[in-house]
Amino acid sequence: MITIQGKSVFGGVSIGKLMFYKRNEKVIKREHISDADAEWKRFEAAKGQAVDQLKELYEKALEDVGEANAMIFEIHQMMLEDLDYLESIENIIRSQEVNAEYAVATTADNFAQMFASMDDAYMQGRAADVKDVSERVLDILCGVSAGVKEMTEPCIIAADDLAPSETVQLDKSKVLGFATMYGSANSHTAILARTMNIPAVIGLGETLSSQYDGKMAVIDGFTGILYVDPDEETLARMQEKRAKDLEQKELLNQLKGKENVTRSGQKINVYANIGNVSDLGAVLKNDAGGIGLFRSEFLYLENSTFPTEEQQFAVYKQVAESMAGKKVIIRTLDIGADKQVDYFNLDKEENPALGYRAIRICLTRPEIFKTQLRALYRAAVYGNLSIMFPMIISVSEVKKIKEIIAQVQAELKAEGIPYKEDVELGVMIETPAAVMISRELAKEVDFFSVGTNDLTQYTLAIDRQNQKLDTFYDPHHPAVLAMIKMAADNAHAEGKWIGICGELGADLELTEEFLKMGLDELSVSPALVLPLRKRIRECE
Ligand code: PEP
Ligand code: MG
């Protein structure tokens, strides 16, 4: 097996035979001519023919890949009318008294080099375009047709690089993937591969040798790896990865943009859980309606010292802006228990899960809490942000939180720093105490989010970290479900909304039960948003 690392331009896995793209060979010779006017006319005629071909290609691309991507062939037509390009060709023909082929090839090389040496990645990508369009004129001048090899079976196309026109002319139904030695992620070939939903890796270098033509290969478009002659284990692993990816893509096709609604019309919000800004892409890709839990403690876990207000503000603002008005619920830091951070200097405890963690740290070390709250209230200006607090067990904790919020707002106001006044506030329901007093808590906040991971641990007295107890850790336990129902009833009795952000929210065996309880929201890992939407739409 040969493993070659490249750069992924489109995810997905493709498995099949490698076929090297072969172009019709033409040799461009420098020839002396005696009639420069006639040679220039010969070029103009070829250029006219090339423009006609590009018009046809534009129509084909319009159908296959849409207007935005078809534009490239209009740009190619414009390149052929570019005065600098034409002047260069005419000047070479007349001053050097040489054939049009040589003048076009030389101009193409010069222009491509000029583009490639520019700082701007977009302009660098144009080097491939000027070569592509010049090749077209050269084919016409040399009397050869553009080189598309007949494809008898679906295969992975390998090439040094593929020009946009070469890409669009391939029989899409037979292309499993693209693997190229060179190319940039901004090239139109890369853009077309993404639009055509075809896994692609570029920049594989010269290790991608044409001696592999006809061999079995796998493109892992997620990691940018090309496997040639994969061994059994790799092939099996890649087949499984491909099956999962196809299943997810199928779900996306069916369900993207659809409502989370049952057959009888009951609606529920499906949001996503994240730990980091890098998860945002997955949230948007999987069409989540919002972020139901941003575990902000990951910011602290990834840092070697307390993240500053500015650092936090930048992250929260980015998340709020990226979600463009959709709800973003940020949970204040939940450090302690299994999430230990050295610079917090927490004492070693006998029972960390029952110890000094989450809101207990925030309320006793308000300087840490206030920094986070300042960042959150400032970021709230940039989107639809809500704040929720973990491990709540009493109304007095909520009252203390509100006092601290009032101080933070007063300080921001005095400093003239913009912030949002009325941010939605919620508490996590993850202790039996919170469930039992949920009617009182509901009077104090705007929403509840049930943390079933901890609620199960504290209800069943089972350490969620202890593997030996896995068979006893039963989140379907009637006591846990009764707790969720009680919290839901109390939230609704006070006109507040309630969701689940613990793992149980994604348990499809319980979706129907949660709908019956009248839960308003379920927040799950991004990849589980669409399977959950599917399940909801199957429920009565
Ligand atoms: C929970 O306890 O269910 C929860 C969502 O919080 P975490 O898993 O981060 O403790
Ligand atoms: Mg928890």
Tab-separated table of N, CA and C and ligand atoms in Angstrom, residues 293 295 297 331 334 339 357 428 430 450-455 464 501-503, ligand 1:
chain	number	residue	atom	x	y	z
A	293	LEU	N	-25.775	24.406	23.816
A	293	LEU	CA	-24.790	24.320	24.900
A	293	LEU	C	-23.410	24.576	24.319
A	295	ARG	N	-19.936	24.649	25.819
A	295	ARG	CA	-19.215	24.349	27.059
A	295	ARG	C	-18.008	25.286	27.154
A	297	GLU	N	-16.021	26.065	29.346
A	297	GLU	CA	-14.829	25.685	30.122
A	297	GLU	C	-13.689	25.180	29.235
A	331	ARG	N	-22.776	28.336	28.294
A	331	ARG	CA	-22.769	27.951	29.704
A	331	ARG	C	-21.513	28.509	30.343
A	334	ASP	N	-17.638	25.389	33.734
A	334	ASP	CA	-17.993	24.225	34.559
A	334	ASP	C	-16.705	23.445	34.841
A	339	LYS	N	-13.061	17.838	35.047
A	339	LYS	CA	-12.403	18.876	34.235
A	339	LYS	C	-11.487	19.726	35.118
A	357	ARG	N	-16.958	22.701	42.382
A	357	ARG	CA	-16.993	22.741	40.913
A	357	ARG	C	-18.009	23.765	40.421
A	428	MET	N	-29.016	25.189	34.427
A	428	MET	CA	-29.007	23.779	34.078
A	428	MET	C	-29.713	23.023	35.188
A	430	GLU	N	-29.442	19.787	36.633
A	430	GLU	CA	-28.596	18.589	36.625
A	430	GLU	C	-28.354	18.043	38.021
A	450	VAL	N	-31.786	20.711	30.727
A	450	VAL	CA	-31.527	19.565	31.589
A	450	VAL	C	-30.201	18.907	31.204
A	451	GLY	N	-29.292	18.845	32.174
A	451	GLY	CA	-28.012	18.165	31.962
A	451	GLY	C	-28.179	16.727	32.423
A	452	THR	N	-28.599	15.877	31.497
A	452	THR	CA	-28.941	14.504	31.901
A	452	THR	C	-27.718	13.681	32.308
A	453	ASN	N	-26.537	14.105	31.856
A	453	ASN	CA	-25.332	13.339	32.229
A	453	ASN	C	-25.133	13.402	33.740
A	454	ASP	N	-25.171	14.620	34.261
A	454	ASP	CA	-25.015	14.769	35.704
A	454	ASP	C	-26.294	14.409	36.453
A	455	LEU	N	-27.433	14.725	35.851
A	455	LEU	CA	-28.681	14.405	36.563
A	455	LEU	C	-28.783	12.891	36.807
A	464	ARG	N	-20.309	9.006	37.024
A	464	ARG	CA	-20.379	8.842	35.565
A	464	ARG	C	-19.019	8.504	34.954
A	501	CYS	N	-29.781	19.275	27.207
A	501	CYS	CA	-28.495	19.387	26.508
A	501	CYS	C	-27.556	18.243	26.877
A	502	GLY	N	-28.006	17.334	27.765
A	502	GLY	CA	-27.198	16.149	28.077
A	502	GLY	C	-27.337	15.130	26.947
A	503	GLU	N	-26.533	14.084	27.013
A	503	GLU	CA	-26.498	13.087	25.932
A	503	GLU	C	-27.853	12.447	25.652
B	1	PEP	C1	-24.772	17.293	31.616
B	1	PEP	O1	-24.368	17.127	32.763
B	1	PEP	O2	-25.682	16.606	31.106
B	1	PEP	C2	-24.178	18.332	30.747
B	1	PEP	C3	-24.701	18.662	29.595
B	1	PEP	O3	-23.024	18.915	31.178
B	1	PEP	P1	-21.595	18.191	31.165
B	1	PEP	O4	-21.726	16.909	30.416
B	1	PEP	O5	-20.661	19.149	30.526
B	1	PEP	O6	-21.332	18.010	32.621
